[in-house]
Coordinates of C-alpha atoms and ligand atoms in Angstrom, one line a residue:
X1 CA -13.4 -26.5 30.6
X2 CA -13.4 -25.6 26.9
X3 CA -12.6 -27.8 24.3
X4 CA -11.3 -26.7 20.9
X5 CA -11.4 -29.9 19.3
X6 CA -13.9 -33.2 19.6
X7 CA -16.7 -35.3 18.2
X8 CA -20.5 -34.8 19.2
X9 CA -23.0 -37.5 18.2
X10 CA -26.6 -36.9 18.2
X11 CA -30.1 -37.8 17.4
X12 CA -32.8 -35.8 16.2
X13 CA -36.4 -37.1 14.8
X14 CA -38.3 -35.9 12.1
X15 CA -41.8 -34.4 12.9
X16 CA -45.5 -34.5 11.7
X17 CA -47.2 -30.9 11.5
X18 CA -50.9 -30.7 13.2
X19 CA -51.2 -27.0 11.7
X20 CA -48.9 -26.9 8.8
X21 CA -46.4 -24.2 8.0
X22 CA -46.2 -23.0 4.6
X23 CA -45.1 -19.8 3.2
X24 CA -42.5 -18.1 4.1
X25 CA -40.5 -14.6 4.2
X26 CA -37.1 -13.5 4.8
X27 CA -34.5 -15.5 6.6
X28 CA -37.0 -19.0 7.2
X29 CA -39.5 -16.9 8.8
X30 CA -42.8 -18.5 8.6
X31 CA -45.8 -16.9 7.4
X32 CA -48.2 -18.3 9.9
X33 CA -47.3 -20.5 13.5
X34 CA -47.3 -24.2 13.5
X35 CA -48.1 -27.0 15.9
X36 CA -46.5 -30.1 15.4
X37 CA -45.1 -33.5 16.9
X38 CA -41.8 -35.2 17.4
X39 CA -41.6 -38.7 15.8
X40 CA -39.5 -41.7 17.9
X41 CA -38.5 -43.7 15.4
X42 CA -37.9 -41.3 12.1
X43 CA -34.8 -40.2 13.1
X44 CA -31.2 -38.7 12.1
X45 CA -28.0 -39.4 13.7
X46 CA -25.1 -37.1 13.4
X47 CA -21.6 -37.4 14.1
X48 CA -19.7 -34.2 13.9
X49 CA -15.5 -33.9 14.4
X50 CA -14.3 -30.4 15.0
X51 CA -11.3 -28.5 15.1
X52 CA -11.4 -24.8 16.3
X53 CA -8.5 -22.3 15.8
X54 CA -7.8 -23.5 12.2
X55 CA -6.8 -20.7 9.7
X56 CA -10.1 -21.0 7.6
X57 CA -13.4 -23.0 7.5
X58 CA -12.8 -26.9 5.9
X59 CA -15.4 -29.0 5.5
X60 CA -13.5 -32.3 4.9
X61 CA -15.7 -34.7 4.4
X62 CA -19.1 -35.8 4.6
X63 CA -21.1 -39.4 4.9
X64 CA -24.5 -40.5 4.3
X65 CA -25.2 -44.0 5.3
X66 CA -21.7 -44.4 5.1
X67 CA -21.0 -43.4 1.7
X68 CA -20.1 -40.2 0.2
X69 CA -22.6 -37.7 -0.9
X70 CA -22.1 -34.7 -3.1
X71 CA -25.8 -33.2 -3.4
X72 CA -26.3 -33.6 0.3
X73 CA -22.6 -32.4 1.0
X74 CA -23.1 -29.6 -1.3
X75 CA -26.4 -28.0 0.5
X76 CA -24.5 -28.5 4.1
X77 CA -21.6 -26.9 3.0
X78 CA -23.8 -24.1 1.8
X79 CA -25.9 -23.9 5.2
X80 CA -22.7 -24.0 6.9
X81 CA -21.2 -21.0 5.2
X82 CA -24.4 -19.1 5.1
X83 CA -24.5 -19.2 9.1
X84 CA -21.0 -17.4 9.9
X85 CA -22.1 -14.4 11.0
X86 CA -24.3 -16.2 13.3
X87 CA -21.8 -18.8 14.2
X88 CA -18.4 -16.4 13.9
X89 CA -16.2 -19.8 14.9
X90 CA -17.3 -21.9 11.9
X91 CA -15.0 -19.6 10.0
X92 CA -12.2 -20.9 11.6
X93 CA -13.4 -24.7 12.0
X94 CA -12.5 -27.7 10.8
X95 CA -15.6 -30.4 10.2
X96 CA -16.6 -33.3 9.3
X97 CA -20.0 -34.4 9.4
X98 CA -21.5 -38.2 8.8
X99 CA -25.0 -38.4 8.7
X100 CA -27.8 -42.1 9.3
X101 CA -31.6 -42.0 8.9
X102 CA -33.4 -44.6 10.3
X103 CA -35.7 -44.5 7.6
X104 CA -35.3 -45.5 4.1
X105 CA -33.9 -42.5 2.3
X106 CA -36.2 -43.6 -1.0
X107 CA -39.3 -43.5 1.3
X108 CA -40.5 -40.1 0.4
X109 CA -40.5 -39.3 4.2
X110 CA -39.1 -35.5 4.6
X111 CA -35.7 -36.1 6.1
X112 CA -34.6 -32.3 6.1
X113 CA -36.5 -31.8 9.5
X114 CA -34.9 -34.5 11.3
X115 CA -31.1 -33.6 9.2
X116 CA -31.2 -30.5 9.9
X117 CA -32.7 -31.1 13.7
X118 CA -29.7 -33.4 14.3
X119 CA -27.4 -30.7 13.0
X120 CA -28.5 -27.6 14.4
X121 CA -28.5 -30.0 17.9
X122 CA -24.8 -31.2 17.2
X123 CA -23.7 -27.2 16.7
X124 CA -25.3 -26.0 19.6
X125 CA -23.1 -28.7 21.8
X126 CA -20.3 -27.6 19.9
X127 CA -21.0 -24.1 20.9
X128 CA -21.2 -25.5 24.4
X129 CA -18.0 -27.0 24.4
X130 CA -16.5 -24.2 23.0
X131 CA -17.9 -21.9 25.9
X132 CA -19.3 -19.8 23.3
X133 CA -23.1 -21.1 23.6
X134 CA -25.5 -18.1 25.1
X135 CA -28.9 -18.9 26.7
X136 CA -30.8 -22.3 26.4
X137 CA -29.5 -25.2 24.6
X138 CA -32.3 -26.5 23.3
X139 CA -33.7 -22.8 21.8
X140 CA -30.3 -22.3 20.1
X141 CA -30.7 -25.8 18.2
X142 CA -33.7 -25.4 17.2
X143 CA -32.7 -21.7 15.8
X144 CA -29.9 -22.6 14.1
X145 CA -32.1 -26.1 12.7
X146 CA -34.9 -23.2 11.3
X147 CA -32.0 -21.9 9.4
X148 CA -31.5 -25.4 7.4
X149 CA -34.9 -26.3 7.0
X150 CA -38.1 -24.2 8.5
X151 CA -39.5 -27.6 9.7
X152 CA -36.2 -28.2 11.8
X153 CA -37.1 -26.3 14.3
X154 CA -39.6 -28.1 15.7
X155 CA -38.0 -31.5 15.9
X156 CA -35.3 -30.3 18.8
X157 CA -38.5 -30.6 21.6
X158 CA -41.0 -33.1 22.0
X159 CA -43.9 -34.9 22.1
X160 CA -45.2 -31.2 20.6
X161 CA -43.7 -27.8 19.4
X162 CA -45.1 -24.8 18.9
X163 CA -43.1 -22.5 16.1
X164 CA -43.9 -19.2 14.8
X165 CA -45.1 -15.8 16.4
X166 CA -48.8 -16.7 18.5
X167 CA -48.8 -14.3 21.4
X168 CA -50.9 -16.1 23.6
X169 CA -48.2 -19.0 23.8
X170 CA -45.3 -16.1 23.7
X171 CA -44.8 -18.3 20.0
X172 CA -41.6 -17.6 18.5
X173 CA -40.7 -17.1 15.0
X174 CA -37.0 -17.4 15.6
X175 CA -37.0 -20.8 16.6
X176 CA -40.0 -23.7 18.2
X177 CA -41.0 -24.1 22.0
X178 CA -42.2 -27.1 23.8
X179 CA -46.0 -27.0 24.5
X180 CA -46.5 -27.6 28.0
X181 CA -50.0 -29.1 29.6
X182 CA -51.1 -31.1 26.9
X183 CA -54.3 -33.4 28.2
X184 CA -53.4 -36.9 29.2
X185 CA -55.6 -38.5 26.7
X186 CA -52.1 -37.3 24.2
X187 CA -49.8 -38.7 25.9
X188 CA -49.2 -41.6 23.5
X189 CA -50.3 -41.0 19.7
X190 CA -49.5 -43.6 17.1
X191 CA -48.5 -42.5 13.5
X192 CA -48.5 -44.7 11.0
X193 CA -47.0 -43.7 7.8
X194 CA -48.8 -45.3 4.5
X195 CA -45.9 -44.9 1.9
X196 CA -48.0 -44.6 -1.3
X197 CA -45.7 -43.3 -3.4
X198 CA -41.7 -43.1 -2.5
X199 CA -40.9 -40.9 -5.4
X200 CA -38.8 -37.6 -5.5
X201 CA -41.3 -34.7 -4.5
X202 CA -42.5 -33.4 -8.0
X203 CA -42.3 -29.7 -6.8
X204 CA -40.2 -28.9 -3.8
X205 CA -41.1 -27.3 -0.8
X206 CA -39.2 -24.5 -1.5
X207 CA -41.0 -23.9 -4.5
X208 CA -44.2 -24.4 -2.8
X209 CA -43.5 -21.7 0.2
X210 CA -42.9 -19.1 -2.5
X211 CA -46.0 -20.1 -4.5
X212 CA -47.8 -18.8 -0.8
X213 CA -45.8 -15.3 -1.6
X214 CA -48.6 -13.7 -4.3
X215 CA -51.4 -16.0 -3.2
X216 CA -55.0 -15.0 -3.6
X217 CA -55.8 -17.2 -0.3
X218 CA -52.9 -15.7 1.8
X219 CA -54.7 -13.6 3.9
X220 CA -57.4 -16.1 4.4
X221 CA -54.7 -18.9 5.1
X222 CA -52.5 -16.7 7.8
X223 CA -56.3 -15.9 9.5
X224 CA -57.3 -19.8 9.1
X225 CA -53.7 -21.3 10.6
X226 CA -53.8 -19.1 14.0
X227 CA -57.0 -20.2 14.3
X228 CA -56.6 -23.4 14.1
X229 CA -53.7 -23.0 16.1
X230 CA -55.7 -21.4 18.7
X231 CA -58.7 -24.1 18.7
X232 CA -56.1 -27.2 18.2
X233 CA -54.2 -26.3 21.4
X234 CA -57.7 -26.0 23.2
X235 CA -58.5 -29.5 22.4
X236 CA -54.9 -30.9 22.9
X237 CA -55.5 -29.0 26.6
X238 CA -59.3 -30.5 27.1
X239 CA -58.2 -34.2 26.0
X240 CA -61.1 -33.8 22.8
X241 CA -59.5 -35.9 19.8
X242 CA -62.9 -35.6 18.1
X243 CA -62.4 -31.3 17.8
X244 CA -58.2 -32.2 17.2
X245 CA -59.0 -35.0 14.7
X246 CA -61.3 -32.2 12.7
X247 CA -59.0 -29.4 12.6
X248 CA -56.0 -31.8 11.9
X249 CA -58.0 -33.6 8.4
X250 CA -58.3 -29.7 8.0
X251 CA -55.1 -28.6 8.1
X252 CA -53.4 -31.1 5.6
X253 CA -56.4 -30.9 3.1
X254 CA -56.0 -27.3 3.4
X255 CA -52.0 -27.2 2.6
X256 CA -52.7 -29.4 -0.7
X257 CA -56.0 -26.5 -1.5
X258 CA -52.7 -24.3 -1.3
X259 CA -51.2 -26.2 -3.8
X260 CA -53.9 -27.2 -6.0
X261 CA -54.9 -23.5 -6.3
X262 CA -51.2 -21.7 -6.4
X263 CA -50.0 -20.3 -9.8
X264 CA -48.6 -22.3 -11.0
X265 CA -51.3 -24.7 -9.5
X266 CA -50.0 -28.6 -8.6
X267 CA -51.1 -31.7 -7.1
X268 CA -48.8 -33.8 -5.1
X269 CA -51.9 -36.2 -3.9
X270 CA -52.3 -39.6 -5.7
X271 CA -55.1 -41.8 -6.1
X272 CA -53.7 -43.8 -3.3
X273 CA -53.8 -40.4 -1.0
X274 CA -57.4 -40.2 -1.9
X275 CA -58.1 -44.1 -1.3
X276 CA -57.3 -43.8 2.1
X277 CA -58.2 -40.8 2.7
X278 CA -61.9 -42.0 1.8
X279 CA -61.0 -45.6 3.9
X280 CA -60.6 -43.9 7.1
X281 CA -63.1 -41.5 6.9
X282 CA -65.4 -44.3 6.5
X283 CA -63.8 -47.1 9.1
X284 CA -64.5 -43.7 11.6
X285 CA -68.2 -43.4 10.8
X286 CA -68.9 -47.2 11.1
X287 CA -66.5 -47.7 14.3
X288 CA -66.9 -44.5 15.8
X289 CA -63.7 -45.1 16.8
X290 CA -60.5 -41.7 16.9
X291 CA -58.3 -42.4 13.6
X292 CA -58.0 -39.2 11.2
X293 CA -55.4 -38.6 8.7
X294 CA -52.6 -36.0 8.1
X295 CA -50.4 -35.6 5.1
X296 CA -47.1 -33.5 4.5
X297 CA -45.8 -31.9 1.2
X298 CA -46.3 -35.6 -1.0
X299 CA -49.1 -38.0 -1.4
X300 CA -47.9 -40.1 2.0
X301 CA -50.8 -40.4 4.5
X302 CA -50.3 -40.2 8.4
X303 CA -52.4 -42.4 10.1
X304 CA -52.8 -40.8 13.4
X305 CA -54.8 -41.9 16.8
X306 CA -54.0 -42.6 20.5
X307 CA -51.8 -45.4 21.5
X308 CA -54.2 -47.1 23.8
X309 CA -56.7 -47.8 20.2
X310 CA -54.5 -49.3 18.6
X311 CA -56.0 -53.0 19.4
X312 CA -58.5 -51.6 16.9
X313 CA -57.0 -49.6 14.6
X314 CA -54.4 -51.8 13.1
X315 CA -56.1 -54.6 12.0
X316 CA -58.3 -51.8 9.4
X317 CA -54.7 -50.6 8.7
X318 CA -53.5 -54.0 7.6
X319 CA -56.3 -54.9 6.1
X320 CA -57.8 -51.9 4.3
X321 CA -54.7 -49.8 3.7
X322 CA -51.4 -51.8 3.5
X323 CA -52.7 -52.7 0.4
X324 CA -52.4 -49.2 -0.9
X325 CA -49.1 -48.5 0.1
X326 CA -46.0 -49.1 -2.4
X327 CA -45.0 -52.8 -1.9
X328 CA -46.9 -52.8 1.3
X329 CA -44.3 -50.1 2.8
X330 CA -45.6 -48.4 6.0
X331 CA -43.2 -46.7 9.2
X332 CA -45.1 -47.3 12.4
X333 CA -44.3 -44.6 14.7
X334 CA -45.1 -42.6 17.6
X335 CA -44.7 -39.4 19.6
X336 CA -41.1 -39.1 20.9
X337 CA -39.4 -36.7 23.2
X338 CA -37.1 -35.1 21.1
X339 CA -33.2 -34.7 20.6
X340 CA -30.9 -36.2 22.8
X341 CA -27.0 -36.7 22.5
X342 CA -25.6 -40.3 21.9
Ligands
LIG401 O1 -39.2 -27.3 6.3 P1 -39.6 -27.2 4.9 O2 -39.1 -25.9 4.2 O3 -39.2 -28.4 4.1 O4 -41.2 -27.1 4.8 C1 -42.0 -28.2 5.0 C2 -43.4 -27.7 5.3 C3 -44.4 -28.9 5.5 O5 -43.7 -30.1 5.9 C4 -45.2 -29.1 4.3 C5 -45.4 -28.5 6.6 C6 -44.9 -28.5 8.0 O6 -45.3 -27.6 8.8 O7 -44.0 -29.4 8.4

């Protein structure tokens, strides 16, 4: 039975790239595929009330964390609008939308993947319920979730998405798919965030995907992420963290080379970044031991290494990199499976 009216609550978590996605053309196409993974406890919750069969759209009010919020209201408003020719039945809906993190806001954790995850999941029920939803669920989240924020699209699956065109995974640029037969030895991954700096990002990452359009390392970049695309999944598959640990310190030094060598040319790495950067690379020569590093758009570092070390590894965390982090602020997190209604 169809309903024209209700309320869908969901959950969507953010997500750490492995091979990072940056440039981009057209509609949220990206320039290159991605691999990434699905945080547990980075997430978004979103509660959405809807009325169908209203003259015109309204978007009557939006919460964040319980308080109103133009700048955040504003850019929903705009995603909402800029989606009715996909979604013909916004333009006669009524919404409103209140959003949670579970992660301080003033963090400098990216919270677009997991907003825009939770969103794009909470339309696609709504589609459902309206009897207008074709084809998978899940694939029409994460589509519409591309459309809000490129990263999105890979927090609707979990413990690891694949997103962007990569033949021999039938890779999608449309929207992410789950990445199926993944060795045991990644079953459970810890992430632990080091928040160096929570400041606002000093370029965004809109900026920073059209810095990739008139590159002079594009070509070389697109070649270098389906690579590493290619050789990443073939050591997820074989269970070898030692040739996934490489390509993953890879991959996120690589992004800020992107950066540091765009014109206009930027650095979003701080001393801290470096610091522990330097502090694991060493604790891994002396222990021998599988911790490596990844870092997003912003001088956080992402601690990353499998669950069953962690006996080992936190103790160097809490002693050789807490003291790094902005009043001692880290996330401790872990691969999760993805959105799920509340
Ligand atoms: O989703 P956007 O447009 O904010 O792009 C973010 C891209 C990175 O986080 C830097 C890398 C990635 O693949 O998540």
């Amino acid at each position: 039975m169809t309903q024209n009216q209700g309320q869908i609550s969901v959950t969507a978590p953010s997500n750490i790239a492995f091979v990072k996605y940056w440039g981009k053309t057209g509609r949220q196409y990206p320039m290159n595929p991605s691999i990434s993974m699905t945080l547990k406890n980075c997430i978004t919750t979103c509660h959405v009330t809807y009325e169908t069969g209203q003259s015109e759209f309204a978007f009557t009010d939006y919460q964040f964390e319980g308080a109103q919020n133009a700048a955040f209201q504003s850019r929903i408003d705009k995603y909402l609008r800029g989606i009715f020719d996909i979604c013909p039945w916004l333009k006669e809906t009524c919404l409103s939308i209140a959003t949670n993190n579970s992660f301080p806001h003033s963090a400098g954790i990216a919270s677009s993947a997991s907003a825009f995850g939770a969103l794009g999941y909470a339309l696609a029920h709504i589609e459902k319920n309206l009897g207008v939803l074709e084809g998978d669920l899940n694939t029409r989240a994460s589509f519409l979730a591309r459309l809000g924020s490129g990263s999105a699209a890979r927090s609707i699956d979990g413990p690891f998405t694949l997103w962007g065109n990569y033949t021999p995974e039938n890779g999608q640029n449309d929207f992410a798919i789950p990445l199926l037969n993944i060795h045991d030895n990644f079953d459970d991954i810890n992430d632990t965030i080091l928040i160096l700096d929570a400041g606002e990002k000093k370029i965004s990452s809109s900026i920073g995907h059209s810095l990739m359009d008139n590159h002079p390392y594009r070509t070389a970049r697109i070649e270098q992420a389906n690579h590493n695309t290619h050789n990443i999944l073939s050591a997820m598959r074989a269970g070898d963290w030692d040739a996934f640990g490489s390509i993953l310190e890879q991959e996120a030094l690589s992004l800020h080379a992107m950066m540091m060598t765009s014109n206009p040319s930027y650095i979003l790495l701080s001393p801290q970044s470096i610091a522990a950067i330097h502090a694991i690379q060493n604790f891994r020569a002396e222990t021998k031991l599988p911790v490596y590093f990844t870092i997003d758009a912003g001088p956080n570092i992402h601690v990353i290494y499998p669950k069953s070390y962690s006996e080992k590894i936190k103790p160097f965390i809490e002693s050789d990199l807490k003291s790094l982090c902005k009043d001692e602020q880290m996330i401790w997190d872990e691969n999760g499976r993805g959105a799920h209604v509340l």
